[in-house]
Each structure stands twice: as structure tokens, then as C-alpha cells.
XYZ file of C-alpha atoms in Angstrom:
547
model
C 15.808 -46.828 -7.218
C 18.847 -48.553 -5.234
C 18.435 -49.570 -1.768
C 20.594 -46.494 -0.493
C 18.615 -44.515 -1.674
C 15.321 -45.758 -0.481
C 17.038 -45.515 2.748
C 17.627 -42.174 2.678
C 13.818 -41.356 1.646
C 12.710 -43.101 4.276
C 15.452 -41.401 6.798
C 13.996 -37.959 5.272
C 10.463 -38.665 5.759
C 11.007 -39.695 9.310
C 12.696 -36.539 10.033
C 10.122 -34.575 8.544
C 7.472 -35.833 10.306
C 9.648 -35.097 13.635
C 10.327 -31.555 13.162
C 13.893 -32.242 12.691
C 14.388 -30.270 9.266
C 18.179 -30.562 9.624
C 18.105 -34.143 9.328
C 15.764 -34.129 6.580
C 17.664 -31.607 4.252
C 20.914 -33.540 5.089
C 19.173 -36.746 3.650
C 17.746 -35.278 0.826
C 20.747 -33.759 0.166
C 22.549 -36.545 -0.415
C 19.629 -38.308 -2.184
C 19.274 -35.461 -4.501
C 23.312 -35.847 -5.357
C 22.368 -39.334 -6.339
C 19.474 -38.882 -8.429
C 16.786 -36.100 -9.689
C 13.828 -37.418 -8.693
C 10.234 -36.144 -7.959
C 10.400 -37.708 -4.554
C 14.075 -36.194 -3.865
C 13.523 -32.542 -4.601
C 10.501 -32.910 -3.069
C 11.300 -33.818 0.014
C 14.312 -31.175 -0.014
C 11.752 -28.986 -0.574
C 9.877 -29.365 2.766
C 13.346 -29.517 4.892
C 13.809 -26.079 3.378
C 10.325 -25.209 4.254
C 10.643 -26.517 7.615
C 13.938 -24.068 8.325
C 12.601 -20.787 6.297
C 15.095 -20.690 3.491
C 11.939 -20.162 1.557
C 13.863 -19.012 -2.162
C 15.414 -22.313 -2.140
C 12.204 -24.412 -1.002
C 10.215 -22.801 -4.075
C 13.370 -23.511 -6.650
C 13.752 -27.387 -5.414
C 9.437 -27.475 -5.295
C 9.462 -25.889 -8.658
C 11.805 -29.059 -9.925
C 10.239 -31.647 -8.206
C 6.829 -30.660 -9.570
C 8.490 -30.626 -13.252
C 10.082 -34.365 -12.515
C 6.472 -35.368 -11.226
C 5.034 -34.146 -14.629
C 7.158 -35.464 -16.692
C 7.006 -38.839 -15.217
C 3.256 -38.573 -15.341
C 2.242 -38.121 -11.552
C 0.293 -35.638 -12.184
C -1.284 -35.879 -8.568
C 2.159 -35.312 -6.828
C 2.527 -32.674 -9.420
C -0.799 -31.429 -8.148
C 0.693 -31.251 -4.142
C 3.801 -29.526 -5.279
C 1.741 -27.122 -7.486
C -0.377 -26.113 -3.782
C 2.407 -25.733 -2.146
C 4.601 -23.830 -4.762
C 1.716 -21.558 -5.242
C 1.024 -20.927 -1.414
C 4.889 -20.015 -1.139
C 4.278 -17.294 -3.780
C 1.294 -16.089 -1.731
C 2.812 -15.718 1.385
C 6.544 -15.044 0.852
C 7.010 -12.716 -2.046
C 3.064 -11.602 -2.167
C 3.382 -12.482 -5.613
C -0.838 -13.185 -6.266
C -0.624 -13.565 -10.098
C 1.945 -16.465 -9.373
C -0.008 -18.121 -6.335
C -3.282 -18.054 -8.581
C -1.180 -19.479 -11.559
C 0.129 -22.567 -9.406
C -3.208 -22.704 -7.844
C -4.971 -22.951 -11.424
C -2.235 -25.818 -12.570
C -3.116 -28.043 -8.725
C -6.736 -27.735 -9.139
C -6.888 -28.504 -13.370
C -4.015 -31.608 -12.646
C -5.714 -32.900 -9.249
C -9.234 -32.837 -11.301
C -7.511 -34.888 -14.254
C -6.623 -37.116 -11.561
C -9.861 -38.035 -10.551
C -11.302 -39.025 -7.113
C -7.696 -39.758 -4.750
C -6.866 -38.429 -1.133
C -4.638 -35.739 -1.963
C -7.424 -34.074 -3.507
C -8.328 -32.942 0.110
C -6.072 -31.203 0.891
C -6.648 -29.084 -2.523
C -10.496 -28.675 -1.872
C -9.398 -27.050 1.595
C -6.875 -24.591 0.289
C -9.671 -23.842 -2.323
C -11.947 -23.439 0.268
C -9.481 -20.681 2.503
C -9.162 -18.321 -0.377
C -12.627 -18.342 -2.198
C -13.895 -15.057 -1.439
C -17.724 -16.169 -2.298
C -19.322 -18.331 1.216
C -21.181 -20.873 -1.087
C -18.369 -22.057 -3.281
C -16.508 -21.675 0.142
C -18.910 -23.932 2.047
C -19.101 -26.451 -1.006
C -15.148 -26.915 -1.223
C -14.935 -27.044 2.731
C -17.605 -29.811 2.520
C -15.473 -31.478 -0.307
C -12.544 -31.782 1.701
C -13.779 -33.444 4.407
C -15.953 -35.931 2.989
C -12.485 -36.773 0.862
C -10.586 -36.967 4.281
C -12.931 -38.898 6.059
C -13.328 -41.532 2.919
C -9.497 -41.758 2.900
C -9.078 -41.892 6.591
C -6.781 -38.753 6.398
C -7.660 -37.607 10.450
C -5.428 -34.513 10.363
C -7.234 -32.716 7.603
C -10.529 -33.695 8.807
C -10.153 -31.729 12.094
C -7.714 -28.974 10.453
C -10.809 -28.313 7.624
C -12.949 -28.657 11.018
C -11.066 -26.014 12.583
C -11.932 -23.921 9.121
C -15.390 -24.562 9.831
C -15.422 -22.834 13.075
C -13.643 -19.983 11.608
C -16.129 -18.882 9.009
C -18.399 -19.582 11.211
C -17.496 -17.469 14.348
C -16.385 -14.620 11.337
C -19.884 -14.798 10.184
C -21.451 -14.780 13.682
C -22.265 -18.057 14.745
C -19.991 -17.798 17.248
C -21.454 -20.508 19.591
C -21.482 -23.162 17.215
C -17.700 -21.970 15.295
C -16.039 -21.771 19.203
C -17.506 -25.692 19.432
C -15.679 -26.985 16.149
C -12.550 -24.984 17.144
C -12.503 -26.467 20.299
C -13.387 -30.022 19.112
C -10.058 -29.396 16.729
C -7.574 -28.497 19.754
C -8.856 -30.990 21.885
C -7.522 -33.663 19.452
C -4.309 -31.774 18.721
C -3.570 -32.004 22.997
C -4.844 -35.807 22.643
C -1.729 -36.480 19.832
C -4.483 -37.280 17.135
C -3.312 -34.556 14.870
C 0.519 -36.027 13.613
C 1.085 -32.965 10.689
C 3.177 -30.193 12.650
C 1.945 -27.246 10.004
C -1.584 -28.066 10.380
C -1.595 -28.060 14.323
C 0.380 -24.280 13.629
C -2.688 -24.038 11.010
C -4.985 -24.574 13.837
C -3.625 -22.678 16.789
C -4.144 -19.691 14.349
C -7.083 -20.298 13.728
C -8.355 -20.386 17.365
C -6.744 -17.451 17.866
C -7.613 -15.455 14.984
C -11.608 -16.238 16.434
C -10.492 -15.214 20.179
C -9.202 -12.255 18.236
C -12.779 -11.507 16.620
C -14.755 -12.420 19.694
C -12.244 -10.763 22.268
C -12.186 -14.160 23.968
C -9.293 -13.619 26.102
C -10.027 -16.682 28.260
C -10.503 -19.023 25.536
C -6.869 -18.345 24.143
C -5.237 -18.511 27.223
C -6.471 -21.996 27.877
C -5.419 -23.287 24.725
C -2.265 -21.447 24.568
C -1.671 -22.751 28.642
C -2.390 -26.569 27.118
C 0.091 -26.004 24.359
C 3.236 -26.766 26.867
C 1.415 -30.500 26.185
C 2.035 -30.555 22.638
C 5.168 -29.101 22.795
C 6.546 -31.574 25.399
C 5.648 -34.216 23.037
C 7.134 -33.103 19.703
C 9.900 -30.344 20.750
C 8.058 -28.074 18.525
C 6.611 -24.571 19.053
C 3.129 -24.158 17.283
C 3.273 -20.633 17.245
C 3.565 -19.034 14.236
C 4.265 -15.384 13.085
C 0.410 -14.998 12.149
C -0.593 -16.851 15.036
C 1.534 -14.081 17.366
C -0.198 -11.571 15.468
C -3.257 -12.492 16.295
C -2.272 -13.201 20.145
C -1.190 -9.671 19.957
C -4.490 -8.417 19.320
C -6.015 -10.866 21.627
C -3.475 -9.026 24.530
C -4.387 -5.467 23.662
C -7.963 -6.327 24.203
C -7.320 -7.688 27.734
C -5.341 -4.887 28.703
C -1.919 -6.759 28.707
C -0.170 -4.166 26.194
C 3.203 -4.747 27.018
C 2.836 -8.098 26.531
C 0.939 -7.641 23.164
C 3.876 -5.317 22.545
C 6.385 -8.030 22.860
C 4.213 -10.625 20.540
C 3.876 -8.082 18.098
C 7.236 -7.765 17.844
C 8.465 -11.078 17.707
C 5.562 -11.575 15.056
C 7.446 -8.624 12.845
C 10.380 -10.083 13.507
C 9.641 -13.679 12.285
C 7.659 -12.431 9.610
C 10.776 -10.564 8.047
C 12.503 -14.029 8.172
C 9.528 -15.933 6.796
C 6.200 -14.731 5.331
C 7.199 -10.746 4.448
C 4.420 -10.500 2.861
C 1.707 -10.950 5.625
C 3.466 -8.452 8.086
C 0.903 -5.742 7.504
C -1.113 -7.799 9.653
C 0.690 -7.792 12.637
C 1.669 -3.792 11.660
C -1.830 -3.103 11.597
C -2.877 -4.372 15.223
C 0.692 -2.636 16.330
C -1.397 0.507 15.159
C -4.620 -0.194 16.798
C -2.704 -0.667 19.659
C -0.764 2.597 19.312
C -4.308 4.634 18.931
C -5.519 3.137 22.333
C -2.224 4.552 24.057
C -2.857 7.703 22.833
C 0.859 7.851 20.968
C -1.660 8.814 17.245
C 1.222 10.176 15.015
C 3.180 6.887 15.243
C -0.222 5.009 14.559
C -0.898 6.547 11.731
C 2.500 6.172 10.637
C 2.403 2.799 10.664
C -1.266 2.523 9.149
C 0.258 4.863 5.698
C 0.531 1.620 3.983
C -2.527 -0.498 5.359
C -5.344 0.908 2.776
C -6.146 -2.090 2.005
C -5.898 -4.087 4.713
C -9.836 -4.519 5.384
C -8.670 -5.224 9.159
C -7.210 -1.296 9.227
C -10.630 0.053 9.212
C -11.125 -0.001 12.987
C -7.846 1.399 13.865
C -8.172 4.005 11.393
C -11.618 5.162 12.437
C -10.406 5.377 16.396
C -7.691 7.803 14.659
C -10.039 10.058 13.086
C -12.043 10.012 16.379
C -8.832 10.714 18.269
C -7.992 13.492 15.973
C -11.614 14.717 16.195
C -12.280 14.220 12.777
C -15.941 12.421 13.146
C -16.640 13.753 9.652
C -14.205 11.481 8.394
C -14.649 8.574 10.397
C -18.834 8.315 9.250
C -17.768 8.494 5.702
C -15.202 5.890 6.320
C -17.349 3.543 7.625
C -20.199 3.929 5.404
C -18.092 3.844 2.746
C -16.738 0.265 4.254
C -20.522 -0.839 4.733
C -21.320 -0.219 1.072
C -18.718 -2.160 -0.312
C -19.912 -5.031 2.135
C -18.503 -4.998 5.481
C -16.853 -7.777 6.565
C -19.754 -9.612 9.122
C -17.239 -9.898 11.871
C -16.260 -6.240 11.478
C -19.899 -5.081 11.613
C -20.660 -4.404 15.183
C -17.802 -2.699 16.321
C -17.862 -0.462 13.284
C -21.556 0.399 14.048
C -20.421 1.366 17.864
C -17.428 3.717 16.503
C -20.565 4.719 13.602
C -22.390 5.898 17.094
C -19.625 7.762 18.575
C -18.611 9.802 15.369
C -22.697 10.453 14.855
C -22.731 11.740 18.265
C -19.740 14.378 18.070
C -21.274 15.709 15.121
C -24.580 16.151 16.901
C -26.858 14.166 14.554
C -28.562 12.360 17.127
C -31.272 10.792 14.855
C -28.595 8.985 13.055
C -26.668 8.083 16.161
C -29.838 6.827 17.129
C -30.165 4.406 13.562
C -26.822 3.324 14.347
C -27.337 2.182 17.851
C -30.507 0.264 16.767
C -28.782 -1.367 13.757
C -26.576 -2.796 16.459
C -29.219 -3.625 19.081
C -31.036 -5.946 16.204
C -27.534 -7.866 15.885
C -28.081 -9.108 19.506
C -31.428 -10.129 18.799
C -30.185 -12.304 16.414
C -26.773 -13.781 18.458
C -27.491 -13.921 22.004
C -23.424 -12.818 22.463
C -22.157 -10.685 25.490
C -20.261 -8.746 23.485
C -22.553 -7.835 21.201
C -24.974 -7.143 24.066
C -22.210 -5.251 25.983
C -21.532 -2.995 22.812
C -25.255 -1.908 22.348
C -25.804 -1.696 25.764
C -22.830 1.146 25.601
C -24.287 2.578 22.360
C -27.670 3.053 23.645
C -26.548 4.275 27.272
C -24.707 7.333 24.623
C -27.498 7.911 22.797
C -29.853 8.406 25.730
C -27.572 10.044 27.320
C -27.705 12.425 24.093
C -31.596 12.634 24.135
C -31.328 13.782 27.741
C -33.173 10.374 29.155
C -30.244 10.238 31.898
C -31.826 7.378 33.965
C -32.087 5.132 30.959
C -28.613 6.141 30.039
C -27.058 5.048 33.626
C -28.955 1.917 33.160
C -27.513 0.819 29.912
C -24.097 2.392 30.765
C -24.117 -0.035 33.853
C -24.946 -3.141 31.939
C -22.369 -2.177 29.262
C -19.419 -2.183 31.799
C -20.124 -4.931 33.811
C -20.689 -6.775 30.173
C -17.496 -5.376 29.507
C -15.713 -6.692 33.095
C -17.002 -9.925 32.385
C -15.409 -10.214 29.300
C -11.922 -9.161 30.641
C -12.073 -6.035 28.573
C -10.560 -3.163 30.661
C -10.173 -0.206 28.234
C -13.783 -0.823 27.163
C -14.766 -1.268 30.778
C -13.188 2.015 31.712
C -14.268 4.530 28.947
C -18.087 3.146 29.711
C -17.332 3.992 33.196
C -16.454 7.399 31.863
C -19.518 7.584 30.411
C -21.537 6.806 33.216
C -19.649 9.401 34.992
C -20.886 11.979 32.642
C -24.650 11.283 32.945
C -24.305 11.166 36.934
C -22.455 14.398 37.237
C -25.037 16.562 36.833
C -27.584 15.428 39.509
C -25.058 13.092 41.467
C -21.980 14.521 41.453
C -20.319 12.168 44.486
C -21.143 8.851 42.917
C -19.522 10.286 38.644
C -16.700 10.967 41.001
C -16.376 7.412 43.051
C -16.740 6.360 39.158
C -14.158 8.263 36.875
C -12.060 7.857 39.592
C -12.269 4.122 38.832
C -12.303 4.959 35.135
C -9.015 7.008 35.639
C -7.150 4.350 37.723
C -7.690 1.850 35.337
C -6.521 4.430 31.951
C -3.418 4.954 34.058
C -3.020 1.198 34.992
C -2.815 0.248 30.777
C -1.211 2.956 30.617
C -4.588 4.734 27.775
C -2.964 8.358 28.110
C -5.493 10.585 25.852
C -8.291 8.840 27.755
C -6.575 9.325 31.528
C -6.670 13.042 29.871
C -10.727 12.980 29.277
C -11.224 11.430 33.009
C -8.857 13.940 34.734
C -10.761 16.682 32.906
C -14.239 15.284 33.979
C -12.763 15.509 37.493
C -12.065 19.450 37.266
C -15.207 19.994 36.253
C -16.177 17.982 39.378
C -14.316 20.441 41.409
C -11.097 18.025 42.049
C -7.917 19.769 41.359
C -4.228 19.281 41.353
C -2.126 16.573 40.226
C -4.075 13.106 39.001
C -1.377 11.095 37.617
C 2.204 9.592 37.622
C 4.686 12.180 36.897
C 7.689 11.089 34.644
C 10.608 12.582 33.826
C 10.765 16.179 33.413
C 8.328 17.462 31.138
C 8.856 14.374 28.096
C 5.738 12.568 26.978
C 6.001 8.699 27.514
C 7.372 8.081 24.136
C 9.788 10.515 24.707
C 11.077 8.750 28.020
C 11.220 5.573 25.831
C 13.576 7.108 23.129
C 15.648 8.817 25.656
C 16.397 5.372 27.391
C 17.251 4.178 23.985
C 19.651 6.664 24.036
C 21.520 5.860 27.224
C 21.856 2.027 25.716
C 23.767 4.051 23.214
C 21.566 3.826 19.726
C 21.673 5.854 16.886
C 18.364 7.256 15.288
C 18.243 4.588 13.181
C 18.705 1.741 15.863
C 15.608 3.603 17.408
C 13.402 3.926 14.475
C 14.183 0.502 14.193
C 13.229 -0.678 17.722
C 10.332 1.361 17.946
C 8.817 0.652 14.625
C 8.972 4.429 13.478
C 10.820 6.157 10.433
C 14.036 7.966 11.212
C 12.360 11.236 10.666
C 10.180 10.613 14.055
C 12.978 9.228 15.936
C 15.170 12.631 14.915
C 11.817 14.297 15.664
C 11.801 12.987 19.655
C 15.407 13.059 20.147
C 15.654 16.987 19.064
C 12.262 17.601 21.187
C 13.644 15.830 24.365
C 17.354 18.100 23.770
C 14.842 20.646 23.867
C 12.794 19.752 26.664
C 15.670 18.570 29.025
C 17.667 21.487 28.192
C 20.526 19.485 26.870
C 22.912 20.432 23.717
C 23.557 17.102 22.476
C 22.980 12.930 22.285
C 26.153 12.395 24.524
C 24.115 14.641 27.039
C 20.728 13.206 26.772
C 22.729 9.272 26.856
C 24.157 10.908 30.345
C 21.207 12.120 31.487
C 19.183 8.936 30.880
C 21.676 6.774 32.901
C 21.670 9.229 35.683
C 17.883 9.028 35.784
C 17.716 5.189 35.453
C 15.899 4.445 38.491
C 13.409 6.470 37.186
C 12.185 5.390 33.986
């Protein structure tokens, strides 16, 4: 290899390990012209990576990995093998190819022997084992590799993996420590690899995500600026927006979880297609909470097997009132072996449906199932949740004082938390079991309860609170009026409209088929009176100030 050459490697590296994947594909441009070499196409490879032209990273991995063979280094035939396999996985959702490249790393990097690229193997191993022993042993693996090679940055990102499956499985204490043990060093500069401080962020927020720990993500996301400042790089990734998204719609902050969830379907079309059901999914669960159900289950047609769908789904059939549906749902989920971080929301929902299909007794089960998950983790969520699930089911069995009790544990739980929607329905609830025997005080309440449904804006539940306060006696008007008689979706396409977009522009926007944007434009023509589009595009810019 001439001198030039060496040059240019080292050139590439450097901008590779800078973020500047320009620089790097220029370099290994021009060193590929020169000569084939593992280390060439390689190194093309990542720059390709690094700037999402994804086809062309697997083609020039794909060589490099063949060049590495044939030259007999097998264990840089092992790293391009990962990688080649992960691109499969993520990209084109092609399994049976991931698993084949996976099979070749792992079978090459064991030839090998004991060397620290092996690591790195052991933790990719370790993310898509489905079985928590063999996950646990390859996890373990990594890291004792790492740390025997002095290889920091996989140490804390395989610590950061820790805390995942270990918040996922409950231990949410002890996973939230590693996790934050991992960041800490990322906003020190001890972590140098860009993809696994992305790899990281994610996985903080995917556990904020889990544990609604709004706070938590903020904090990291607010010390974030650091790294950025010192590398020019933005950590966040498609799946890390995602799960920010979801971490939004908890707190309340849905048109901000609208706008990550958008920019996550955006950048996954333009990187990893094949995880966007993810971030379609939480657009969903999002969609059910706003009451606007025929565009969530739209968007959940294709989810079936997205284990994450279940909750979503099950606050559809509730919405719907279809609590039939919903308890077969879930038990069906719990039989094929619930995901543990799943468990006690599912069980809450499991309370709800029991309860509109008046079988107390096994509303009852359900609520104690989930009471005997906060024996065992002392979590405020956990405690908040059965705390709302018991204040139900008394409320049910006509014990009204120990209903209010739990009811007002459950929502201050829930304030504490920064959960608003849950805070509010819980509210509702209390209103309910005061009404009968004090009516002033359920009214100081689902007056609260209403205020903060119209605040999100949760319209099916701002419905339930303004009916609770006829029955109190309170009449007349209890909301924001909009436009004419159009539901708030339909004030959303017809401003769509007056920016001048076709149905298909709107489907688009709004994350809808063409059918449902056709369906709101001909109900709003309908509504407003109007013959046609040029109408309804002149109505909505008369009514701007409005909307």
C-alpha cells in the first residue's frame, strides 16, 4: 500500500470519527479508484452509512467483507458481516438476510478466537436474543471483552443495554441508574463513537417511554445541546424521535409529540423504512387519546404485529365500546406471554373493559393482579395505576368512601408524575363516586377534569365530563366553539385547503389514505354549505383568524 494511499485512509478515518461523512466518502472515493481493498470499501461503506444512501453502503460493505475473506481477515470480515446484516434488518426488513449475515459474524468472529471486535458482536447478539438468559450471558460477554480490551464506548453503550432490559423487566430503579451512569459519560466526552451515543439516547428514551418519565428525558435531552456543541452532531435519531413522541403524548404536550412523530416518519422514509411502524403506532395511540378513532385505527390496519399496538388497540375497542373485544385481546396477549413492561397498563385497561361488561368479580382479579405488582416494585406509577383500578372497582361494589380514597391517591400519583390525561380521567372518576351524596365538590372536580380534556385538547373524554355535568344540573355551552359545525379534524383539513392542497397533499400531511381525506373534504362542503374546493379554500382564508 503506497504512501498516498495510506494518506487517504487515514484522512477517511479522521473524518469518520468527526461526523464529517462528506469528507470521508470523498477520500475513500478516491482510495477505492486506486485500489480494491478491504480497508477501502470499507470505509466507503460507513461514509455512505453516515449520509443514508443505505443501497450503496450495503453493496460497498458487501465487497469489502468479500476482500476481507479472501485475504483471510476473517475478523474484519466478521465487523462487516454485523453491520451488513443490521442494514438488512433495519432498511429493507429483510430478516432472513439480517439472520444470514448475523450467522456468517458470529461463526467467523468465533473462528477468530478471543480479540476486541468480538464485543461488539456479543452485544448485537445480546439486543436481538429473544430468550433473557442467553440475553444476559451475551450482554455479560461483551463487556467483560470491552473492559479487557479497554474499548470504553461499548462498555457504557452495553451498560446502557443493561438498564434497558432491566427497566423493561421492572427493575426500574436499578435500569434508570445504569442509563444514567451511560449519559453522564456521553455529556463528560468519554463516549468518542457518534452511533453509539445515538444508540444510547434511544435507549434512555425508549425507558422514559416505558416508565412515563417525562422529567428524566427532558434533562437528558436539555444536556444534549453539550454534546452537540462539541461534535456538530445531532444524536437524535428517527427511533429515538419515536420514542420522544410517546414520551410527549404522555405529558400532555401532543402537538409537540405531533411534530416528533412526524419528523420521525419522515426520517424513517429516508433511512430505516422498515422500523416506521413504530413511530405509526404511537401516532395511533396518540390519535385514540384525541378522540379522532377512525384515523387511529387506520393507521393501526397494518400494526398486528407490532407487540407495542396492543395498548392503542385496546383504548380503541374501549372507545368504540367494544369491552368484549378488548378482554379477549388482552388475555389473548397475556397467554402468549406479555411483554413485562406491557403488563400493568394492560391489566388497568383489563379493569376498565371488565367493568363495562359488569363482571365485577373479574374486574376485581384484575385490579389485584396489579396491586401485587406494586408490592413487588415500590414504583409510583405502578402504585398510581392500582390505586385508579381499585378506586373503579370499589366504586363498582358500591364502597364509595374507599373508592374516593383510592381515586384521590391515583390522581395526585398521577400529577406527580406529569401525567395530565391520566390525572384528569381519575378526576372524572372521583367525580362520579361524589355525585351522588356530594354533588358540589364532583362538580368543583369534573370541572377540573373538563378544563384539563379541553386544555390537550382529549375531545371524547371533554364529551364524558360535560355529560357528568348535565346530570349535575349544569347546562349550556361547556367548551370552545370552532368553526361552524366541523369537528376538529375537519377544521384541520379545511385549512389545508386554503394553503391550496389537493386530497392527496392532505392524506399525505395528515397521515390518512385519500379515501378519508375525500371523506372530510365532501363532509365539510356539506357542513359549510359550500359547492366546491375553490369555495371551501375561500372560506378557510376568510376565517383565518379563527382556526
Amino acid at each position: 500500500m503506497d504512501d498516498a494511499l495510506v494518506a487517504l485512509l487515514v484522512k477517511g478515518q479522521g473524518a469518520l470519527a468527526s461526523g464529517d461523512w462528506a469528507d470521508a466518502r470523498a477520500c475513500f472515493e478516491e482510495a477505492t479508484r486506486r485500489e480494491h481493498t478491504g480497508e477501502t470499501l470499507d470505509g466507503l461503506a460507513q461514509a455512505l452509512f453516515g449520509q443514508g444512501d443505505y443501497a450503496a453502503a450495503i453493496d460497498s460493505a458487501e465487497l469489502a467483507f468479500a476482500a476481507f475473506h479472501e485475504a483471510g481477515n476473517e475478523v474484519r470480515a466478521a465487523v462487516c458481516a454485523r453491520f451488513i446484516g443490521y442494514l438488512y434488518a433495519v432498511v429493507h426488513g429483510n430478516h432472513a438476510a439480517a439472520s444470514g449475515w448475523m450467522g456468517r459474524a458470529i461463526r467467523l468472529i468465533e473462528a477468530a478466537g478471543d480479540c476486541p471486535e468480538r464485543a461488539r458482536i456479543e452485544l448485537t447478539r445480546a439486543v436481538i436474543s429473544t430468550e433473557p438468559a442467553a440475553r444476559d450471558r451475551h450482554l455479560a460477554a461483551a463487556v467483560e471483552i470491552a473492559q479487557r480490551y479497554g474499548d470504553t464506548d461499548l462498555v457504557l453503550d452495553a451498560t446502557s443495554q443493561q438498564g434497558l432490559h432491566l427497566v423493561a423487566a421492572g427493575e426500574v430503579d436499578a435500569g434508570m441508574a445504569l442509563l444514567d451512569e451511560s449519559l453522564a459519560a456521553v455529556a463528560a466526552g468519554e463516549v468518542r463513537d457518534l452511533v453509539s451515543v445515538g444508540a444510547m439516547y434511544c435507549k434512555m428514551l425508549h425507558a422514559c417511554e416505558l416508565t412515563f418519565d417525562v422529567r428524566r428525558a427532558e434533562d437528558w435531552l436539555a444536556l444534549a445541546d453539550r454534546f452537540v456543541q462539541r461534535t456538530n452532531r445531532i444524536p437524535i435519531s428517527a427511533i429515538c424521535r419515536t420514542h420522544y413522541g410517546g414520551v410527549l403524548t404522555a405529558a400532555g404536550r401532543w402537538q409537540d409529540a405531533e411534530r416528533e412523530l412526524a419528523a420521525a416518519l419522515e426520517l424513517y422514509d429516508r433511512t430505516y423504512r422498515a422500523l416506521r411502524g413504530a413511530a405509526v403506532v404511537r401516532l395511533a395511540a396518540l390519535r385514540v387519546r384525541q378522540g379522532r378513532l377512525a384515523e387511529a385505527a387506520e393507521l393501526l390496519t397494518d400494526a398486528e404485529h407490532d407487540r407495542y399496538a396492543i395498548r392503542p388497540r385496546i383504548e380503541l375497542h374501549l372507545a368504540r365500546s367494544e369491552p368484549d373485544l378488548a378482554v379477549s385481546r388482552i388475555e389473548r396477549f397475556f397467554r402468549a406471554g406479555a411483554a413485562p413492561e406491557l403488563t400493568a397498563p394492560l391489566l388497568m385497561l383489563l379493569v376498565t373493559a371488565q367493568l363495562a361488561l359488569g363482571d365485577t368479580r373479574a374486574a376485581r382479579a384484575a385490579a389485584t393482579q396489579l396491586r401485587d405488582l406494586t408490592g413487588a416494585r415500590r414504583q409510583l406509577l405502578l402504585t398510581a395505576l392500582a390505586n385508579h383500578a381499585g378506586g373503579l372497582v370499589a366504586h363498582a361494589e358500591q364502597e364509595p368512601t374507599v373508592a374516593a380514597g383510592q381515586l384521590e391517591s391515583a390522581l395526585t400519583a398521577f400529577a406527580r408524575l406529569g401525567l395530565p390525561l391520566e390525572e384528569a380521567r381519575a378526576r372524572l372518576d372521583l367525580a362520579r363516586v361524589l355525585a351522588p351524596a356530594q354533588p358540589a365538590m364532583a362538580l368543583v372536580e369534573v370541572r377540573a377534569a373538563l378544563e384539563r380534556f379541553q386544555q390537550l385538547p382529549a375531545a371524547r373524554d371533554a364529551d364524558a365530563a360535560t355529560s357528568l355535568l348535565r346530570q349535575l344540573g349544569v347546562h349550556g355551552h361547556t367548551g370552545p366553539r370552532g368553526t361552524g359545525t366541523l369537528t376538529a379534524r375537519e377544521q384541520e383539513v379545511l385549512e389545508l385547503l386554503g394553503q391550496g392542497m389537493s386530497n392527496p397533499d392532505i392524506a399525505t400531511r395528515l397521515y390518512v389514505s385519500r379515501r378519508t381525506a375525500e371523506h372530510h373534504v365532501s363532509n365539510i362542503l356539506a357542513k359549510l354549505g359550500l359547492t366546491c374546493r375553490a369555495e371551501a379554500a375561500a372560506f378557510a382564508v376568510r376565517h383565518a383568524p379563527f382556526q
